[in-house]
Short mmCIF file of C-alpha atoms and ligand atoms in Angstrom, two decimals:
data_model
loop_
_atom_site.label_atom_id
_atom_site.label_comp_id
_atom_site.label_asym_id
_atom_site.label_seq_id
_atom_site.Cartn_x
_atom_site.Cartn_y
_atom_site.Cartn_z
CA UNK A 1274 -12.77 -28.60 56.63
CA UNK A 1275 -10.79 -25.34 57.20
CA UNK A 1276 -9.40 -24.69 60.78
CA UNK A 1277 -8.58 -21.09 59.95
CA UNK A 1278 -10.49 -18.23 57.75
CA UNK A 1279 -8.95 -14.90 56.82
CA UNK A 1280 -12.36 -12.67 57.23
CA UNK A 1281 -12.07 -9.46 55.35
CA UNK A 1282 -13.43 -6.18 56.75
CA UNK A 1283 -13.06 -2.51 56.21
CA UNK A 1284 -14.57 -2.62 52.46
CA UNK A 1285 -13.69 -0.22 49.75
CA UNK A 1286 -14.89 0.52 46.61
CA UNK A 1287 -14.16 2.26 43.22
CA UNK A 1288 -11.30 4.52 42.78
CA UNK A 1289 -10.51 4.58 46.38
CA UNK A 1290 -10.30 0.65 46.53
CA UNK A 1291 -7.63 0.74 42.74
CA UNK A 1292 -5.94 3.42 45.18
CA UNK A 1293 -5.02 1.75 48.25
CA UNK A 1294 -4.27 -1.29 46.74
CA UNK A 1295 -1.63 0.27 44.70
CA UNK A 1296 -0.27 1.86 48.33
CA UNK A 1297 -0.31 -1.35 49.46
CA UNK A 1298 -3.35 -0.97 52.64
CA UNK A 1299 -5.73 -2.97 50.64
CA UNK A 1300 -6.21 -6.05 48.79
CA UNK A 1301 -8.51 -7.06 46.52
CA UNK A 1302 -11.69 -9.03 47.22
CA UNK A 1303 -11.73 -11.93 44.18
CA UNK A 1304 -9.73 -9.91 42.08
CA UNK A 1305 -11.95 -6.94 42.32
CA UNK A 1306 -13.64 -4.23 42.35
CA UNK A 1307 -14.34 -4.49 45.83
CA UNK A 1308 -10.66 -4.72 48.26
CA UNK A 1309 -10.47 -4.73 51.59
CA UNK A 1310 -8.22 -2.99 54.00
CA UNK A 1311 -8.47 -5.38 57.49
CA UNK A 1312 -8.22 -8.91 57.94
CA UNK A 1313 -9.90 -10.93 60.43
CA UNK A 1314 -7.55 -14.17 61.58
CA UNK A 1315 -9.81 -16.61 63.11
CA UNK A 1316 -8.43 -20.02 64.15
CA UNK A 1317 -11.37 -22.25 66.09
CA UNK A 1318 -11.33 -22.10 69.90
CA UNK A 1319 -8.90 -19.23 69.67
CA UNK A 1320 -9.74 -15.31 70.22
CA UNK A 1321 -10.07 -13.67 66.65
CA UNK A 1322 -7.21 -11.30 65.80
CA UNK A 1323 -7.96 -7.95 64.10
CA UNK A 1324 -4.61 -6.91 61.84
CA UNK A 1325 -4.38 -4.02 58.68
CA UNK A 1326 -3.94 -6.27 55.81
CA UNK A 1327 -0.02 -5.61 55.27
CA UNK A 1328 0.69 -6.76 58.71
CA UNK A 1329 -1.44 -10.71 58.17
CA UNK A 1330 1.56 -12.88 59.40
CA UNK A 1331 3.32 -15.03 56.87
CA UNK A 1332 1.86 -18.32 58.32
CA UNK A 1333 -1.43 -17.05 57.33
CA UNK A 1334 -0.51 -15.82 53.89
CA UNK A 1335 -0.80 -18.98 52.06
CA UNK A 1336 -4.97 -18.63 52.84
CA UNK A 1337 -4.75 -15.54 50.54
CA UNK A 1338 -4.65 -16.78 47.03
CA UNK A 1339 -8.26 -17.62 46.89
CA UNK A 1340 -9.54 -14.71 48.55
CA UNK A 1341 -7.80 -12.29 46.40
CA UNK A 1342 -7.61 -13.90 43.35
CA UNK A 1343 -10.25 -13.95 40.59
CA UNK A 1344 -11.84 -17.13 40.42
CA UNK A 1345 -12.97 -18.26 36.99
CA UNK A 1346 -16.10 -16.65 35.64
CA UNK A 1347 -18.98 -19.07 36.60
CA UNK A 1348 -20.49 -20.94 33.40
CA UNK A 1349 -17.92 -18.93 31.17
CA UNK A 1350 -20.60 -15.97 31.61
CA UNK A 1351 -19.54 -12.52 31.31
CA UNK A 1352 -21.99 -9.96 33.36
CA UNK A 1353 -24.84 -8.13 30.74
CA UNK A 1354 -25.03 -5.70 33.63
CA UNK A 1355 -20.92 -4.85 32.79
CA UNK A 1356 -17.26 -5.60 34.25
CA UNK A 1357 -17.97 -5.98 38.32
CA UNK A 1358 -21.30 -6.15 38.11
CA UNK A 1359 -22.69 -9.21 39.11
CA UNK A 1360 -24.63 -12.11 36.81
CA UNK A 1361 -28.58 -11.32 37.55
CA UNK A 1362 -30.17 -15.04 37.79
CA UNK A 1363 -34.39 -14.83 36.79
CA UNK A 1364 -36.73 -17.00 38.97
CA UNK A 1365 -38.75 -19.05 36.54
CA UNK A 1366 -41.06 -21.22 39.20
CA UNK A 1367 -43.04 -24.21 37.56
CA UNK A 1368 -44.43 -24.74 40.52
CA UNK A 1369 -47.88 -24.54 42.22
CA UNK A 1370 -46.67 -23.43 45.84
CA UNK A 1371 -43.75 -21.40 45.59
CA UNK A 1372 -43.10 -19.28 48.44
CA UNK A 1373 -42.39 -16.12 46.18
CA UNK A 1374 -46.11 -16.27 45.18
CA UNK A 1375 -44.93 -16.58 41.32
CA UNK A 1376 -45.63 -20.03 40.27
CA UNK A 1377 -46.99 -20.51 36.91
CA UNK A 1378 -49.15 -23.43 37.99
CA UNK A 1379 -50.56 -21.57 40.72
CA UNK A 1380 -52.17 -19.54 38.29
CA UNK A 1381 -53.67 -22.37 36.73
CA UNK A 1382 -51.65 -22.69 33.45
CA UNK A 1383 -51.25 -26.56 31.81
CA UNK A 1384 -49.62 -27.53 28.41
CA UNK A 1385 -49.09 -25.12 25.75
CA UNK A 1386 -50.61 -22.24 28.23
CA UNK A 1387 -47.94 -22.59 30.49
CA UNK A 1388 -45.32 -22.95 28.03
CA UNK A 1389 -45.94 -19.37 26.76
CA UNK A 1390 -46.74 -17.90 29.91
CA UNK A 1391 -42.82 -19.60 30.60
CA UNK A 1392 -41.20 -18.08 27.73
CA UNK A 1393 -42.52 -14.33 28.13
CA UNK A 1394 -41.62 -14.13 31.85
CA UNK A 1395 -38.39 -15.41 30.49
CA UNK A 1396 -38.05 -13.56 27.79
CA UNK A 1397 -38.79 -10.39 29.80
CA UNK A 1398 -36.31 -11.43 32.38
CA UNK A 1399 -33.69 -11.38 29.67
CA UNK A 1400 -34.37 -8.31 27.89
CA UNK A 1401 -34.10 -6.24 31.07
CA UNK A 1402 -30.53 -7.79 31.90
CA UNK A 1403 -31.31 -11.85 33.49
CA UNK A 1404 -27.96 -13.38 32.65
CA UNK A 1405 -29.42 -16.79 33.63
CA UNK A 1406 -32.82 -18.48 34.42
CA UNK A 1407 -33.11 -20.88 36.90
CA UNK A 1408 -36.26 -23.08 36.32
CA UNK A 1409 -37.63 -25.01 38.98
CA UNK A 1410 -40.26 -27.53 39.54
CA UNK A 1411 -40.34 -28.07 43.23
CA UNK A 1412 -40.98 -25.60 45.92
CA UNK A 1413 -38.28 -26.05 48.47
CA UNK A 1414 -40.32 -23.61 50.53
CA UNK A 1415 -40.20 -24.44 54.61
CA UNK A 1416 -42.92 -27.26 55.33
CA UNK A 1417 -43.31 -27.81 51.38
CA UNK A 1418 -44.46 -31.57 50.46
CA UNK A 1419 -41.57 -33.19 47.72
CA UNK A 1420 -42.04 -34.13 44.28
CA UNK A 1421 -41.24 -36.79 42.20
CA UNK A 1422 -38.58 -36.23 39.48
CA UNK A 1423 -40.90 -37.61 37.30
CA UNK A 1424 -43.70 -34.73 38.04
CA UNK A 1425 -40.98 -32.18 38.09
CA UNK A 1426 -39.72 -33.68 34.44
CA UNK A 1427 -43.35 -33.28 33.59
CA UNK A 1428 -43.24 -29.80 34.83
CA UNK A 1429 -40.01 -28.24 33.72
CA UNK A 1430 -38.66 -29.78 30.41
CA UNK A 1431 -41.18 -27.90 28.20
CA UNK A 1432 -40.30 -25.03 29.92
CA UNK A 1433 -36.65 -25.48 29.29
CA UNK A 1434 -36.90 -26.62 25.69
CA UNK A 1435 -38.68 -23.46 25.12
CA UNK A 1436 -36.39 -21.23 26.87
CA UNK A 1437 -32.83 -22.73 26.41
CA UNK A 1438 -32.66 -20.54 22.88
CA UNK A 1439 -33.30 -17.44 24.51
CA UNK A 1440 -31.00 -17.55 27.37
CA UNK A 1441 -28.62 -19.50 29.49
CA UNK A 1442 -30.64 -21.79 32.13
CA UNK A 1443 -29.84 -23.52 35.02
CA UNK A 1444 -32.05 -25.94 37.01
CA UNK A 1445 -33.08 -26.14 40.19
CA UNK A 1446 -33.16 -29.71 41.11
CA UNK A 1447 -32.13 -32.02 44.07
CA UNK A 1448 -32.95 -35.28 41.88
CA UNK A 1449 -31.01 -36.59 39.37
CA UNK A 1450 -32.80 -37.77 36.81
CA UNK A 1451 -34.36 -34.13 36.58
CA UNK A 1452 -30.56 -32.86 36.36
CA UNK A 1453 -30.11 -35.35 33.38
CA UNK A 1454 -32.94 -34.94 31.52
CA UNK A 1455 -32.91 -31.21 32.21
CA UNK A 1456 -29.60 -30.89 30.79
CA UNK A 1457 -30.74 -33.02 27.94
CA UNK A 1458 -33.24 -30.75 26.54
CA UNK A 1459 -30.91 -27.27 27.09
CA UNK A 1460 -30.08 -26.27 30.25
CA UNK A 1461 -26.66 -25.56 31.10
CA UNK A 1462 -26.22 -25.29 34.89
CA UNK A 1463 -27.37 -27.81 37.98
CA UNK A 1464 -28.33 -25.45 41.09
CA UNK A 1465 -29.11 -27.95 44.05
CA UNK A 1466 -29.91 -27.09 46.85
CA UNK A 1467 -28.79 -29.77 48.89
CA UNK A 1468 -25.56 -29.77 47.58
CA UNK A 1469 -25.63 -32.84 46.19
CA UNK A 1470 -26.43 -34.70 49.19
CA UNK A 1471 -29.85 -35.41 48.33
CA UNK A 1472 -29.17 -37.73 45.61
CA UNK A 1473 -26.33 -40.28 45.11
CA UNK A 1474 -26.42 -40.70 41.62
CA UNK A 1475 -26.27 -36.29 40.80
CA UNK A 1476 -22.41 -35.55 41.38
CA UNK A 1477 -22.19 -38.31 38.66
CA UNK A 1478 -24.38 -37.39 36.32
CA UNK A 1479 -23.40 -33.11 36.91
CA UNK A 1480 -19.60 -34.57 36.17
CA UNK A 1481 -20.02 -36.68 32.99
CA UNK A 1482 -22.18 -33.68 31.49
CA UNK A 1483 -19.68 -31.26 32.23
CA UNK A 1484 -22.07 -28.85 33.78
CA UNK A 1485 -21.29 -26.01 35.49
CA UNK A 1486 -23.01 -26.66 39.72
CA UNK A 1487 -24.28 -24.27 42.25
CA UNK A 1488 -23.76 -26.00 46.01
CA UNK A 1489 -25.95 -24.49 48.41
CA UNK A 1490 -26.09 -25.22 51.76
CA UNK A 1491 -29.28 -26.30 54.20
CA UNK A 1492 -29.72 -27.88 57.52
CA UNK A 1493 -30.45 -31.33 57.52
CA UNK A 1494 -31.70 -32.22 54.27
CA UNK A 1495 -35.67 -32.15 54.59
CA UNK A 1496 -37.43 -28.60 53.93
CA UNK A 1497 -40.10 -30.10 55.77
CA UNK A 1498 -38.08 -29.97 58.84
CA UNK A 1499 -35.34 -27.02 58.33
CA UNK A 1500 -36.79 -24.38 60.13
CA UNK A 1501 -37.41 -26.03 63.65
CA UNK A 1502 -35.40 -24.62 65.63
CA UNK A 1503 -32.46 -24.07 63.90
CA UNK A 1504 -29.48 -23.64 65.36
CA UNK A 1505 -24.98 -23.02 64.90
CA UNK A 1506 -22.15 -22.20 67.21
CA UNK A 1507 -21.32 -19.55 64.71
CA UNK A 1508 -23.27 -19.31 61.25
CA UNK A 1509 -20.79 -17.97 59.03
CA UNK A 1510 -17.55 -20.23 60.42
CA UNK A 1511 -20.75 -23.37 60.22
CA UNK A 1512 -22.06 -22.89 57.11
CA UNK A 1513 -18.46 -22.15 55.28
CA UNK A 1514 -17.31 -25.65 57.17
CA UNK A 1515 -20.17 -27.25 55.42
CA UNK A 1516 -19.65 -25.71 51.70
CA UNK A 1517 -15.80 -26.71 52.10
CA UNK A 1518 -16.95 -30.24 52.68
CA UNK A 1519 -19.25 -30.32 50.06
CA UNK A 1520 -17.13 -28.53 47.64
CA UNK A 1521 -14.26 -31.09 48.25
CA UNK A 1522 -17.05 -33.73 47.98
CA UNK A 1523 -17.96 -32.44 43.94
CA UNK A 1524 -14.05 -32.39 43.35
CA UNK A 1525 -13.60 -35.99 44.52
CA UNK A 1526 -16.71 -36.80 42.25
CA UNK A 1527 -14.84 -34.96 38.93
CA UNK A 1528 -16.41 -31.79 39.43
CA UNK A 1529 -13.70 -29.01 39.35
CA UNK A 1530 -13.99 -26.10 41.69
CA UNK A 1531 -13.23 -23.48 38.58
CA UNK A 1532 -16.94 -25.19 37.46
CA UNK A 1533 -18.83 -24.30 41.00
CA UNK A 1534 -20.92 -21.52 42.58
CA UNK A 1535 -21.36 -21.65 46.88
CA UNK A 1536 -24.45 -20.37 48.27
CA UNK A 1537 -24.90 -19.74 51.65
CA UNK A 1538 -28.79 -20.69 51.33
CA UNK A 1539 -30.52 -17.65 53.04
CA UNK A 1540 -34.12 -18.88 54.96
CA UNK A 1541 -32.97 -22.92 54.57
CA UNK A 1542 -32.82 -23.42 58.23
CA UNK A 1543 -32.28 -20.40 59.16
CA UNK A 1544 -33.28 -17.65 61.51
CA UNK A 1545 -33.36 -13.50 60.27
CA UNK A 1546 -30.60 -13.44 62.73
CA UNK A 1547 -28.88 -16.39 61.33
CA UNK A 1548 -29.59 -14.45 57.67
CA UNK A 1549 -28.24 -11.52 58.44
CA UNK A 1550 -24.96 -12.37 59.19
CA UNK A 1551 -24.63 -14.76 56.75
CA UNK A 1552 -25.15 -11.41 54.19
CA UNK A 1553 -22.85 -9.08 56.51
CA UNK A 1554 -20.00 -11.69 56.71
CA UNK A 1555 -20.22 -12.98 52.67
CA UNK A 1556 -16.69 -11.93 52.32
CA UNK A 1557 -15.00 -14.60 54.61
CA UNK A 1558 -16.10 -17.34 52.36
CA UNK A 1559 -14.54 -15.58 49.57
CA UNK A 1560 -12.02 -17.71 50.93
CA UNK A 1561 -13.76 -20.59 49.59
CA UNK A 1562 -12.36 -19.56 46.06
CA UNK A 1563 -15.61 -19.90 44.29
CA UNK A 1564 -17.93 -17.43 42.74
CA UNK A 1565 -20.60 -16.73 45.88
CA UNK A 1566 -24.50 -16.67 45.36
CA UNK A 1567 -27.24 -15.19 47.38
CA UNK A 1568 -30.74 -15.68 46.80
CA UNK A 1569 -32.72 -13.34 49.41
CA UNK A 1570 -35.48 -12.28 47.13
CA UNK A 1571 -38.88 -12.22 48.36
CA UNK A 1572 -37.92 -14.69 51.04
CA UNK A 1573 -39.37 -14.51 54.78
CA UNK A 1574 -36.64 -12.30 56.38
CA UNK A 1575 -37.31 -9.40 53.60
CA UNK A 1576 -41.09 -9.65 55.16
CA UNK A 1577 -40.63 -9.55 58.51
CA UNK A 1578 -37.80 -6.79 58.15
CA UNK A 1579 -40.22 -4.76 56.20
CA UNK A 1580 -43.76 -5.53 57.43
CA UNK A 1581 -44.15 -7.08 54.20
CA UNK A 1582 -46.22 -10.40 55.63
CA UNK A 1583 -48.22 -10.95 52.96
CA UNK A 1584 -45.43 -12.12 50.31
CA UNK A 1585 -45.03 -12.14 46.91
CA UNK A 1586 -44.16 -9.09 45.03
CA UNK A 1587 -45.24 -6.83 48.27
CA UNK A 1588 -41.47 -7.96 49.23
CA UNK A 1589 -39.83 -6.53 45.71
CA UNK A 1590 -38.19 -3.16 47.55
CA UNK A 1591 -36.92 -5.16 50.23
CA UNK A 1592 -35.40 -7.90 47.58
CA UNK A 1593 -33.71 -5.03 46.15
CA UNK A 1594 -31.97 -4.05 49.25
CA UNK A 1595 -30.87 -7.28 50.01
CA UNK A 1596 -29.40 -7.70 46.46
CA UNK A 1597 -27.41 -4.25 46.32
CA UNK A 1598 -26.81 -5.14 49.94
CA UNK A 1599 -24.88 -8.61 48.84
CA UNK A 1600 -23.38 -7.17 45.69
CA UNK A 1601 -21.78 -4.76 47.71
CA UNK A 1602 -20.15 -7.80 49.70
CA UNK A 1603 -19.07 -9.48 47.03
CA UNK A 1604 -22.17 -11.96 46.00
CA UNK A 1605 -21.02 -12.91 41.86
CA UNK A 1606 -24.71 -13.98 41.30
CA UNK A 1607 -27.73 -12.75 42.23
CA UNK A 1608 -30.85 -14.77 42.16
CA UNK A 1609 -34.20 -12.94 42.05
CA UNK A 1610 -37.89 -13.02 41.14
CA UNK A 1611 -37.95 -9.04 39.93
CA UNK A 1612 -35.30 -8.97 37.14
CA UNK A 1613 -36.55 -5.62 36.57
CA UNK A 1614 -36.39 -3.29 39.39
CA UNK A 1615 -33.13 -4.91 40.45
CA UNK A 1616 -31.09 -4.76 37.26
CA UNK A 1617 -32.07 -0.61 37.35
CA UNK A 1618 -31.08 -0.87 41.06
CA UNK A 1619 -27.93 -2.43 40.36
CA UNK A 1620 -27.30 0.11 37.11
CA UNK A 1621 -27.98 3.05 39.40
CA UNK A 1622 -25.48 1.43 41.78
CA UNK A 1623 -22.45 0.76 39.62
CA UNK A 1624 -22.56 4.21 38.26
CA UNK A 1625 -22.94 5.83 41.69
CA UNK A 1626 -19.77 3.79 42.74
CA UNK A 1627 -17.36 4.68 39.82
CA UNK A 1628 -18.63 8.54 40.68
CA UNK A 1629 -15.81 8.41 43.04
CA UNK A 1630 -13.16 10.74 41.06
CA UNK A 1631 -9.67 10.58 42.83
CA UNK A 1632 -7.93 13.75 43.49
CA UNK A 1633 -5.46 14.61 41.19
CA UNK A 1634 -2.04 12.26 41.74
CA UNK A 1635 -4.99 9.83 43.57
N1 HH2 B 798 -34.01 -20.32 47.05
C1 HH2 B 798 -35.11 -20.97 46.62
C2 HH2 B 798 -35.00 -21.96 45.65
N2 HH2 B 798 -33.81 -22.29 45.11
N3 HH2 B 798 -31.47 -21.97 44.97
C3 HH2 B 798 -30.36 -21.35 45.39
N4 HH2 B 798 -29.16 -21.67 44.88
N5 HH2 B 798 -30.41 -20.36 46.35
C4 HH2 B 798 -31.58 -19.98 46.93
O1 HH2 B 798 -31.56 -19.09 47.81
C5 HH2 B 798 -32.78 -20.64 46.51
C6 HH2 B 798 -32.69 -21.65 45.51
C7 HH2 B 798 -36.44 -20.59 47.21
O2 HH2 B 798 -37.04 -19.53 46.49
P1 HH2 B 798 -38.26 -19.72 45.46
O3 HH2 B 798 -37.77 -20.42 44.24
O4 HH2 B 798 -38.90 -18.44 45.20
O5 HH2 B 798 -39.29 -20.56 46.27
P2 HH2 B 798 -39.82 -22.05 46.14
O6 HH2 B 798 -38.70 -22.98 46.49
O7 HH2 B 798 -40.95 -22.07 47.13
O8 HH2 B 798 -40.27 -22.27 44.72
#
């Protein structure tokens, strides 16, 4: 577990960002395009120390490298959406009581039905810019009721026979024998949710397939449970403690770190408060060295931030915000239930930030 973060503040962007890192008052966040210009120093049980990058004390220099320093591109994918841009990951819910309102069984769908409903929300994910489709079988909403591996095979592996052509897939699995079988029939990525705590046997089986992991992190390990009351000394310094465990946890298991995502696990035992910071403060666990993922689409923040109670896709504009919100922190991967609205969002957003033209001589 890390006893000291380097938190990086004062953001820039675009031309302005290439420029002061080349006048040495910025440095890059991940390699780019986003650098920042202050540094945080924050050592537990001391008072955090605010400092211009140039002038972070030697002693604190070797927590750099990760934090500046490109880490590899996650599942050897290059972004659809172009260089900086993060990956756009597609929602594809098998599921009867997903929380986004989106599930294909909750509209009824069985057998070949559901496999074509499947592959055309897929399908439509990808042509408007999904770089991967997570496919899910259990809803990990709060208070949902857990499902056997075997009714989550029965769910999912259609789905993801009939989808691993058109696009890269990962699924969304704490069990095992889903993450094997899964893999089996196409899918390329294991996103877990409980970080591999859930299930003894997954680091195994996610290191002998050579698959590319998402670690996100929850409280406790019961959805059931994760929203009573929960509660940290500091969010962002807790839930970075826990992905450094659980990222040096995969290692030990054979898992290399230039293979895994960290997600900070927006609305899995957590307040809006507790959700909001996590998004403000992404950038300190940059210093994780690991691609970062936030999935804040149509979750239960979004609706009480913007009246939207009701769910579903009433929460789309709000998803949005969140997404350019955590792109413009840093967030490599993006998952979301309107592929859509947020790749334009994100398109409109790139272009606006290059817009920046430098004075002549910068
Ligand atoms: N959120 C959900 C499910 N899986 N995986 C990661 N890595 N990050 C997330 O934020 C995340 C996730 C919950 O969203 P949804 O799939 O819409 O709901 P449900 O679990 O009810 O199907």
């Amino acid at each position: 577990m890390p006893d000291r973060w380097i938190e990086p503040l004062g953001l820039l962007t675009g031309p302005a960002a290439t420029s002061a890192i080349e006048a040495g008052l910025a440095l890059p966040l991940q390699g780019g395009p986003i650098a920042f210009t202050l540094a945080r120093l924050i050592a537990r049980g001391a008072r955090p120390l605010l400092l211009p990058v140039a002038a972070i004390p030697p002693g604190w220099r070797g927590l750099l490298p990760p934090l500046i320093e490109a880490s590899a591109p996650f599942a050897g994918l290059v972004p659809r959406l172009g260089p900086g841009a993060p990956l756009v990951m597609g929602v594809v819910n098998v599921t009867p009581d997903s929380v986004s309102g989106d599930g294909l069984l909750a509209a009824g769908l069985e057998g070949e039905a559901l496999v074509e409903a499947a592959l055309a929300q897929g399908q439509a994910m990808r042509a408007a810019g999904a770089d991967i489709l997570d496919i899910g079988g259990e809803s990990t909403r709060p208070g949902a009721a857990p499902v056997t591996p075997e009714e989550e095979c029965r769910r999912i592996l259609p789905v993801i026979r009939a989808l691993a052509p058109c696009a890269p897939l990962s699924v969304d699995t704490r069990h095992a024998l889903t993450m094997r079988e899964a893999l089996a029939a196409g899918a390329l990525i294991v996103n877990d949710i409980s970080a591999l705590r859930h299930d003894p046997a997954a680091a195994q089986v996610v290191a002998e397939a050579g698959a590319p992991l998402i670690l996100m992190h929850m409280l406790g390990d019961d959805p059931r449970s994760m929203q009573d009351d929960p509660r940290y000394a500091d969010v962002t310094l807790d839930v970075g403690d826990f992905l450094a465990t659980r990222l040096a946890a995969a290692e030990a298991a054979g898992i290399p770190r230039a293979r895994i995502a960290l997600d900070p696990g927006l609305g899995f035992g957590k307040t809006l408060e507790h959700n909001l910071a996590l998004l403000h403060r992404l950038p300190l666990l940059a210093g994780l060295g690991c691609p970062l993922l936030i999935g804040a689409s149509r979750k239960r923040s979004i609706g009480r931030l913007s009246g939207a109670v009701e769910g579903g896709k009433a929460r789309m504009p709000g998803s949005v915000a969140a997404a350019l919100f955590a792109a413009s922190r840093g967030a490599a991967i993006l998952r979301v239930h309107d592929v859509v609205e947020t790749a334009q969002a994100l398109r409109v957003w790139q272009a606006a930030l290059s817009g920046d033209t430098p004075p002549a001589g910068r």
